[in-house]
CSV table of C-alpha atoms in Angstrom, one decimal:
chain,number,residue,atom,x,y,z
A,1,MET,CA,0.0,0.0,0.0
A,2,ARG,CA,1.4,3.4,-1.1
A,3,PRO,CA,1.9,5.9,1.8
A,4,VAL,CA,-0.4,9.0,1.7
A,5,SER,CA,1.6,12.2,1.3
A,6,LEU,CA,0.9,15.2,3.7
A,7,THR,CA,-0.1,17.3,0.7
A,8,SER,CA,-2.7,14.8,-0.4
A,9,LEU,CA,-4.0,14.5,3.1
A,10,LEU,CA,-4.4,18.3,3.4
A,11,ARG,CA,-6.2,18.5,0.1
A,12,PHE,CA,-8.6,15.8,1.1
A,13,THR,CA,-9.2,17.5,4.5
A,14,VAL,CA,-9.9,20.8,2.8
A,15,ALA,CA,-12.2,19.2,0.2
A,16,ALA,CA,-14.1,17.3,2.9
A,17,THR,CA,-14.5,20.4,5.0
A,18,ALA,CA,-15.9,22.3,2.1
A,19,PHE,CA,-18.3,19.5,1.2
A,20,VAL,CA,-19.6,19.4,4.8
A,21,LEU,CA,-20.0,23.2,4.9
A,22,GLN,CA,-21.9,23.1,1.6
A,23,ALA,CA,-24.1,20.3,2.7
A,24,ALA,CA,-24.8,22.1,6.0
A,25,HIS,CA,-25.7,25.3,4.0
A,26,ALA,CA,-27.9,23.3,1.7
A,27,ASP,CA,-29.9,22.1,4.7
A,28,THR,CA,-30.2,25.6,6.2
A,29,PRO,CA,-33.8,26.8,5.9
A,30,THR,CA,-34.2,29.8,3.6
A,31,LEU,CA,-34.8,33.1,5.4
A,32,ARG,CA,-37.2,35.2,3.4
A,33,ILE,CA,-36.4,38.9,3.7
A,34,GLY,CA,-38.5,41.6,2.0
A,35,TRP,CA,-37.3,45.0,1.2
A,36,VAL,CA,-38.8,48.2,-0.1
A,37,TYR,CA,-37.1,49.1,-3.4
A,38,ALA,CA,-35.5,52.4,-2.4
A,39,MET,CA,-32.0,53.8,-2.4
A,40,ALA,CA,-32.1,54.3,1.4
A,41,ASN,CA,-32.5,50.5,1.7
A,42,ALA,CA,-29.2,49.8,-0.1
A,43,PRO,CA,-27.8,47.8,2.9
A,44,ALA,CA,-30.2,44.9,1.9
A,45,LEU,CA,-28.9,44.9,-1.6
A,46,ILE,CA,-25.3,45.2,-0.5
A,47,ALA,CA,-25.6,42.4,2.1
A,48,ASP,CA,-26.8,40.1,-0.7
A,49,LYS,CA,-24.5,41.2,-3.5
A,50,LYS,CA,-21.3,41.3,-1.4
A,51,GLY,CA,-22.1,37.9,0.1
A,52,TYR,CA,-22.4,39.1,3.7
A,53,PHE,CA,-25.5,36.9,4.4
A,54,ALA,CA,-23.7,33.9,3.0
A,55,GLU,CA,-20.6,34.7,5.2
A,56,GLU,CA,-22.9,34.4,8.2
A,57,GLY,CA,-24.0,30.9,7.1
A,58,LEU,CA,-27.4,32.2,6.0
A,59,LYS,CA,-29.4,31.2,2.9
A,60,VAL,CA,-31.5,34.3,2.1
A,61,GLU,CA,-34.1,34.9,-0.4
A,62,LEU,CA,-34.4,38.7,-0.9
A,63,LYS,CA,-37.8,39.8,-2.1
A,64,GLN,CA,-38.3,43.2,-3.6
A,65,PHE,CA,-41.5,45.3,-3.1
A,66,GLY,CA,-42.8,48.7,-4.2
A,67,ASP,CA,-43.9,50.0,-0.8
A,68,GLY,CA,-44.3,49.3,2.9
A,69,PRO,CA,-48.0,48.3,3.0
A,70,VAL,CA,-47.4,45.5,0.4
A,71,VAL,CA,-44.5,44.3,2.5
A,72,GLN,CA,-46.7,44.2,5.6
A,73,GLN,CA,-49.4,42.2,3.8
A,74,ALA,CA,-46.7,39.7,2.9
A,75,LEU,CA,-45.5,39.5,6.5
A,76,SER,CA,-49.0,39.1,7.8
A,77,ALA,CA,-49.7,36.3,5.3
A,78,GLY,CA,-46.6,34.4,6.5
A,79,GLU,CA,-44.7,35.0,3.2
A,80,LEU,CA,-41.8,36.8,4.8
A,81,ASP,CA,-39.7,36.4,7.9
A,82,MET,CA,-38.0,39.8,8.1
A,83,ALA,CA,-38.0,43.1,6.2
A,84,TYR,CA,-36.3,46.3,5.4
A,85,ILE,CA,-39.2,48.7,5.7
A,86,GLY,CA,-40.2,52.2,7.0
A,87,ALA,CA,-40.9,52.5,10.7
A,88,ALA,CA,-44.4,53.8,10.2
A,89,PRO,CA,-45.9,50.6,8.5
A,90,VAL,CA,-44.4,48.5,11.3
A,91,PHE,CA,-46.1,50.4,14.1
A,92,GLN,CA,-49.3,50.9,12.1
A,93,TRP,CA,-49.6,47.2,11.7
A,94,TYR,CA,-48.6,46.6,15.3
A,95,ALA,CA,-51.7,48.5,16.3
A,96,ARG,CA,-53.7,46.1,14.2
A,97,GLY,CA,-52.3,43.0,15.9
A,98,LEU,CA,-49.1,42.1,13.9
A,99,GLN,CA,-46.7,42.2,16.8
A,100,SER,CA,-43.5,42.7,14.8
A,101,ARG,CA,-40.4,44.3,16.3
A,102,ILE,CA,-38.0,46.9,15.0
A,103,LEU,CA,-34.4,45.5,15.5
A,104,ALA,CA,-32.0,48.0,13.9
A,105,LYS,CA,-31.8,51.2,11.9
A,106,VAL,CA,-31.1,51.1,8.2
A,107,ASN,CA,-30.6,54.7,7.2
A,108,TYR,CA,-31.1,58.3,8.2
A,109,GLY,CA,-32.4,61.1,6.0
A,110,GLN,CA,-33.6,60.8,2.4
A,111,ALA,CA,-36.7,63.1,2.2
A,112,ALA,CA,-36.7,66.7,0.9
A,113,LEU,CA,-39.1,69.4,-0.3
A,114,VAL,CA,-38.2,70.7,-3.8
A,115,ALA,CA,-39.9,73.3,-5.9
A,116,GLY,CA,-39.8,74.4,-9.5
A,117,ALA,CA,-36.6,76.2,-10.2
A,118,ALA,CA,-38.4,79.2,-11.7
A,119,GLY,CA,-41.5,79.0,-9.5
A,120,PRO,CA,-42.7,81.1,-6.5
A,121,VAL,CA,-41.9,78.6,-3.7
A,122,ARG,CA,-38.7,79.4,-1.9
A,123,ALA,CA,-39.6,78.6,1.7
A,124,LEU,CA,-42.3,76.6,3.5
A,125,ALA,CA,-44.4,79.7,4.0
A,126,ASP,CA,-44.7,80.1,0.2
A,127,LEU,CA,-46.7,76.9,0.0
A,128,ARG,CA,-49.8,78.6,1.3
A,129,GLY,CA,-52.4,78.5,-1.4
A,130,LYS,CA,-50.2,76.4,-3.7
A,131,LYS,CA,-50.4,72.9,-5.1
A,132,MET,CA,-47.8,70.3,-4.1
A,133,ALA,CA,-47.1,66.6,-4.8
A,134,GLY,CA,-47.1,64.0,-2.0
A,135,VAL,CA,-47.4,60.3,-1.8
A,136,ALA,CA,-50.4,58.2,-0.6
A,137,ARG,CA,-52.3,59.5,2.4
A,138,GLY,CA,-51.6,57.6,5.5
A,139,SER,CA,-48.1,56.5,4.4
A,140,GLY,CA,-45.0,57.3,6.5
A,141,MET,CA,-44.0,60.1,4.1
A,142,ASP,CA,-47.5,61.5,4.3
A,143,VAL,CA,-47.3,61.5,8.1
A,144,LEU,CA,-43.9,63.2,8.0
A,145,LEU,CA,-45.2,65.8,5.5
A,146,ARG,CA,-48.4,66.7,7.2
A,147,GLY,CA,-47.1,66.6,10.8
A,148,ALA,CA,-43.4,67.5,11.2
A,149,VAL,CA,-42.9,69.5,8.0
A,150,LEU,CA,-46.1,71.4,7.2
A,151,ARG,CA,-47.7,71.7,10.7
A,152,ASP,CA,-44.6,72.0,12.9
A,153,LEU,CA,-42.1,73.8,10.7
A,154,GLY,CA,-44.4,75.6,8.3
A,155,ARG,CA,-47.3,76.4,10.6
A,156,LEU,CA,-49.5,75.2,7.8
A,157,ASP,CA,-52.6,73.0,7.7
A,158,ALA,CA,-52.2,70.4,5.0
A,159,ASP,CA,-55.9,70.3,4.3
A,160,ARG,CA,-56.8,74.0,4.4
A,161,ASP,CA,-53.6,75.9,3.5
A,162,VAL,CA,-52.0,73.6,0.9
A,163,GLN,CA,-53.4,71.4,-1.9
A,164,VAL,CA,-51.6,68.1,-1.6
A,165,VAL,CA,-51.9,66.0,-4.7
A,166,ASN,CA,-51.1,62.3,-4.3
A,167,MET,CA,-48.9,60.8,-7.1
A,168,PRO,CA,-46.1,58.2,-7.5
A,169,VAL,CA,-42.8,59.7,-6.5
A,170,GLY,CA,-41.5,58.8,-10.0
A,171,ASN,CA,-43.9,61.2,-11.5
A,172,MET,CA,-43.1,64.2,-9.3
A,173,ASN,CA,-40.2,65.6,-11.2
A,174,ALA,CA,-42.2,65.7,-14.5
A,175,ALA,CA,-45.1,67.3,-12.7
A,176,LEU,CA,-42.7,70.0,-11.4
A,177,GLU,CA,-41.2,70.6,-14.9
A,178,ARG,CA,-44.7,70.9,-16.5
A,179,ASN,CA,-45.9,73.2,-13.7
A,180,VAL,CA,-48.6,70.7,-12.7
A,181,VAL,CA,-47.5,71.3,-9.1
A,182,ASP,CA,-45.5,74.1,-7.5
A,183,ALA,CA,-43.5,71.8,-5.1
A,184,ALA,CA,-43.0,68.1,-4.3
A,185,PHE,CA,-42.2,66.2,-1.1
A,186,SER,CA,-39.9,63.6,-2.6
A,187,TRP,CA,-36.9,61.3,-1.8
A,188,GLU,CA,-33.6,60.1,-3.2
A,189,PRO,CA,-32.5,59.7,-6.0
A,190,PHE,CA,-35.4,61.7,-7.4
A,191,VAL,CA,-34.4,64.8,-5.4
A,192,SER,CA,-30.8,64.7,-6.6
A,193,GLU,CA,-31.9,64.1,-10.2
A,194,ALA,CA,-34.2,67.2,-10.2
A,195,ILE,CA,-31.5,69.4,-8.5
A,196,LEU,CA,-28.7,68.3,-10.9
A,197,ARG,CA,-30.9,68.7,-13.9
A,198,GLY,CA,-31.6,72.3,-12.8
A,199,SER,CA,-35.4,71.9,-12.9
A,200,ALA,CA,-35.9,72.2,-9.2
A,201,ARG,CA,-34.5,74.0,-6.1
A,202,LEU,CA,-34.1,72.5,-2.7
A,203,VAL,CA,-36.5,74.2,-0.2
A,204,LEU,CA,-36.1,71.8,2.8
A,205,ASP,CA,-33.7,69.0,3.5
A,206,ALA,CA,-35.5,66.9,6.1
A,207,ASN,CA,-32.2,65.6,7.4
A,208,GLN,CA,-31.1,69.1,8.3
A,209,ALA,CA,-34.5,69.9,9.9
A,210,PHE,CA,-34.5,66.6,11.9
A,211,GLN,CA,-30.9,65.7,12.3
A,212,ARG,CA,-30.1,62.1,11.3
A,213,TYR,CA,-33.8,61.1,11.7
A,214,PRO,CA,-34.4,57.3,11.1
A,215,TRP,CA,-36.5,56.2,8.3
A,216,TYR,CA,-36.0,52.6,7.1
A,217,VAL,CA,-35.6,49.9,9.7
A,218,LEU,CA,-34.8,46.2,9.9
A,219,MET,CA,-37.7,44.3,11.5
A,220,ALA,CA,-38.9,40.7,12.1
A,221,VAL,CA,-42.2,39.0,12.9
A,222,PRO,CA,-42.7,37.2,16.2
A,223,ARG,CA,-42.5,33.7,14.7
A,224,THR,CA,-39.0,34.5,13.3
A,225,LEU,CA,-37.8,36.0,16.6
A,226,ALA,CA,-39.0,33.0,18.5
A,227,GLY,CA,-38.1,30.2,16.1
A,228,ARG,CA,-34.9,31.5,14.5
A,229,PRO,CA,-33.2,33.8,17.0
A,230,ASP,CA,-29.6,32.9,16.0
A,231,ASP,CA,-30.4,33.6,12.3
A,232,VAL,CA,-31.9,37.0,13.3
A,233,VAL,CA,-28.6,37.9,15.0
A,234,LYS,CA,-26.7,36.7,11.9
A,235,VAL,CA,-28.8,39.0,9.7
A,236,LEU,CA,-28.0,41.9,11.9
A,237,ARG,CA,-24.3,41.2,11.6
A,238,ALA,CA,-24.5,41.0,7.8
A,239,HIS,CA,-26.5,44.2,7.9
A,240,ARG,CA,-23.7,45.9,9.9
A,241,LYS,CA,-21.1,44.7,7.4
A,242,ALA,CA,-23.2,46.1,4.5
A,243,ILE,CA,-23.4,49.5,6.2
A,244,ARG,CA,-19.7,49.5,6.9
A,245,PHE,CA,-19.0,48.8,3.2
A,246,LEU,CA,-21.4,51.7,2.2
A,247,ASN,CA,-19.6,54.1,4.5
A,248,GLU,CA,-16.0,53.0,3.8
A,249,HIS,CA,-16.0,52.1,0.1
A,250,THR,CA,-18.1,54.9,-1.2
A,251,ASP,CA,-17.0,54.8,-4.9
A,252,GLU,CA,-17.7,51.1,-5.4
A,253,ALA,CA,-20.9,51.3,-3.4
A,254,ASP,CA,-22.1,54.3,-5.4
A,255,ARG,CA,-21.6,52.3,-8.6
A,256,ILE,CA,-23.4,49.3,-7.3
A,257,ILE,CA,-26.4,51.5,-6.2
A,258,ALA,CA,-26.5,53.3,-9.5
A,259,ASP,CA,-26.6,50.0,-11.4
A,260,ALA,CA,-29.1,48.3,-9.0
A,261,PHE,CA,-31.6,51.2,-9.1
A,262,ALA,CA,-31.1,51.8,-12.8
A,263,ILE,CA,-30.2,55.4,-12.3
A,264,ALA,CA,-29.9,57.1,-15.7
A,265,PRO,CA,-27.4,59.8,-16.6
A,266,VAL,CA,-28.8,63.3,-16.0
A,267,LYS,CA,-28.8,65.9,-18.8
A,268,THR,CA,-28.5,69.4,-17.5
A,269,ALA,CA,-30.0,72.5,-19.2
A,270,ASN,CA,-26.6,73.4,-20.7
A,271,GLY,CA,-26.2,70.0,-22.2
A,272,LYS,CA,-23.8,68.5,-19.7
A,273,THR,CA,-24.1,64.8,-18.8
A,274,ILE,CA,-23.9,63.8,-15.2
A,275,GLU,CA,-23.1,60.1,-14.7
A,276,PRO,CA,-25.3,57.9,-12.5
A,277,ALA,CA,-22.7,57.4,-9.7
A,278,ALA,CA,-22.5,61.2,-9.4
A,279,VAL,CA,-26.3,61.2,-8.7
A,280,VAL,CA,-25.7,58.8,-5.8
A,281,ARG,CA,-22.9,61.1,-4.5
A,282,GLU,CA,-25.3,64.0,-4.6
A,283,ALA,CA,-27.9,62.0,-2.7
A,284,ARG,CA,-25.4,61.3,0.0
A,285,LYS,CA,-25.7,64.9,1.0
A,286,ARG,CA,-29.2,64.2,2.3
A,287,LEU,CA,-28.9,60.4,3.0
A,288,GLY,CA,-26.7,58.2,5.1
A,289,TRP,CA,-26.6,54.7,6.6
A,290,SER,CA,-26.3,53.5,10.2
A,291,ASP,CA,-27.5,50.3,12.0
A,292,GLN,CA,-27.5,51.7,15.5
A,293,LEU,CA,-30.8,52.8,17.0
A,294,GLU,CA,-30.1,55.7,19.3
A,295,PRO,CA,-32.4,57.4,22.0
A,296,SER,CA,-33.0,60.2,19.5
A,297,ASP,CA,-34.2,57.6,17.0
A,298,LEU,CA,-36.8,56.3,19.4
A,299,LYS,CA,-37.9,59.9,20.1
A,300,PHE,CA,-38.5,60.5,16.4
A,301,ILE,CA,-40.4,57.2,16.0
A,302,GLN,CA,-42.5,58.2,18.9
A,303,ARG,CA,-43.2,61.6,17.1
A,304,LEU,CA,-44.3,59.7,14.0
A,305,MET,CA,-46.6,57.5,16.2
A,306,ASP,CA,-48.2,60.5,17.9
A,307,ASP,CA,-48.6,62.3,14.5
A,308,SER,CA,-50.2,59.2,13.0
A,309,GLN,CA,-52.7,59.0,15.8
A,310,ALA,CA,-53.4,62.8,15.6
A,311,LEU,CA,-54.0,62.4,11.8
A,312,GLY,CA,-56.4,59.5,12.3
A,313,TYR,CA,-54.1,56.9,10.8
A,314,LEU,CA,-53.4,55.0,14.1
A,315,GLY,CA,-56.3,53.5,15.9
A,316,ARG,CA,-54.7,53.6,19.4
A,317,PRO,CA,-51.8,55.3,21.2
A,318,LEU,CA,-48.5,53.4,21.2
A,319,LYS,CA,-45.1,53.8,22.7
A,320,ALA,CA,-41.9,53.3,20.7
A,321,SER,CA,-40.6,51.0,23.4
A,322,GLN,CA,-43.5,48.6,22.6
A,323,VAL,CA,-42.3,48.2,19.0
A,324,VAL,CA,-38.5,48.7,19.2
A,325,ASP,CA,-36.4,46.0,20.8
A,326,LEU,CA,-32.8,47.1,21.4
A,327,SER,CA,-31.7,43.8,22.8
A,328,TRP,CA,-31.1,42.3,19.4
A,329,GLN,CA,-28.6,44.8,18.3
A,330,GLN,CA,-26.8,44.3,21.6
A,331,ARG,CA,-26.7,40.6,20.9
A,332,ALA,CA,-25.3,41.2,17.5
A,333,ALA,CA,-22.6,43.5,18.8
A,334,GLN,CA,-21.4,40.8,21.2
A,335,GLY,CA,-20.4,38.3,18.5
A,336,PRO,CA,-17.9,38.4,15.7
A,337,ARG,CA,-18.3,41.4,13.3
């Protein structure tokens, strides 16, 4: 019998280990994570594309949705385990009985009020008697607009002083350019596209008015928290890696985002072409990423809850502490990063 060389033994060991790991990964139940298709939710995309979920030993199916209410319907129907979604849909559905928990922050900022470059609106006060574009009534952006922006900052009543026209955010820039509306409450990358094109001026950057306010969050439903707690912690670690990549490798991250969200080059009024990655760089002026939920974040979520109830969108009063569970990010911080 021929003796086995050390090199051959090592090769066999490595191959056997890889086979065992692959087999174990194949037996891992798929974790279904929904995400609202928005630039601010880029950490979900990055965690998938850069392999951070796989590094944690997870088999993830990332499902894309157009808005938060549709994601919540899928969560309620048992079609999803976790989601990258706005805070408002989470607590609105919590009030209806879906006892989900917010586990981590995804981003801060993203929303802005823009007005036609040649129009009369230069400050919030100029909106009185004007027509502006907003998204669906009862949505998180609608709560932010009617409460914190118009009522608190502008001293305006959204129903009496301003005519808010609901439309898809993708239609708002065209509506501004055609003078269908005088202003629009929009988000990235649509804000940056309008500003770079020269068809709109920035009236209010929400991230300046409400410093580093949280918007999208990472959440899970009760059955996932109870049945797959270790996987939840692994998702949070992958999420943290994705945010670190976004913040430390900005050029590469901007290219990935521009490609994933099909951002087109912007043509300016003087014929200059602005490349898609530059649109993302412009958006970073009003948008950033962080996974840590701070006391100030809970205060802002509470503000959204109170405004939702005042506007008649929330059937009962809630406390942010009922919906936000900080223990999960603490568990994720204790393990390997």
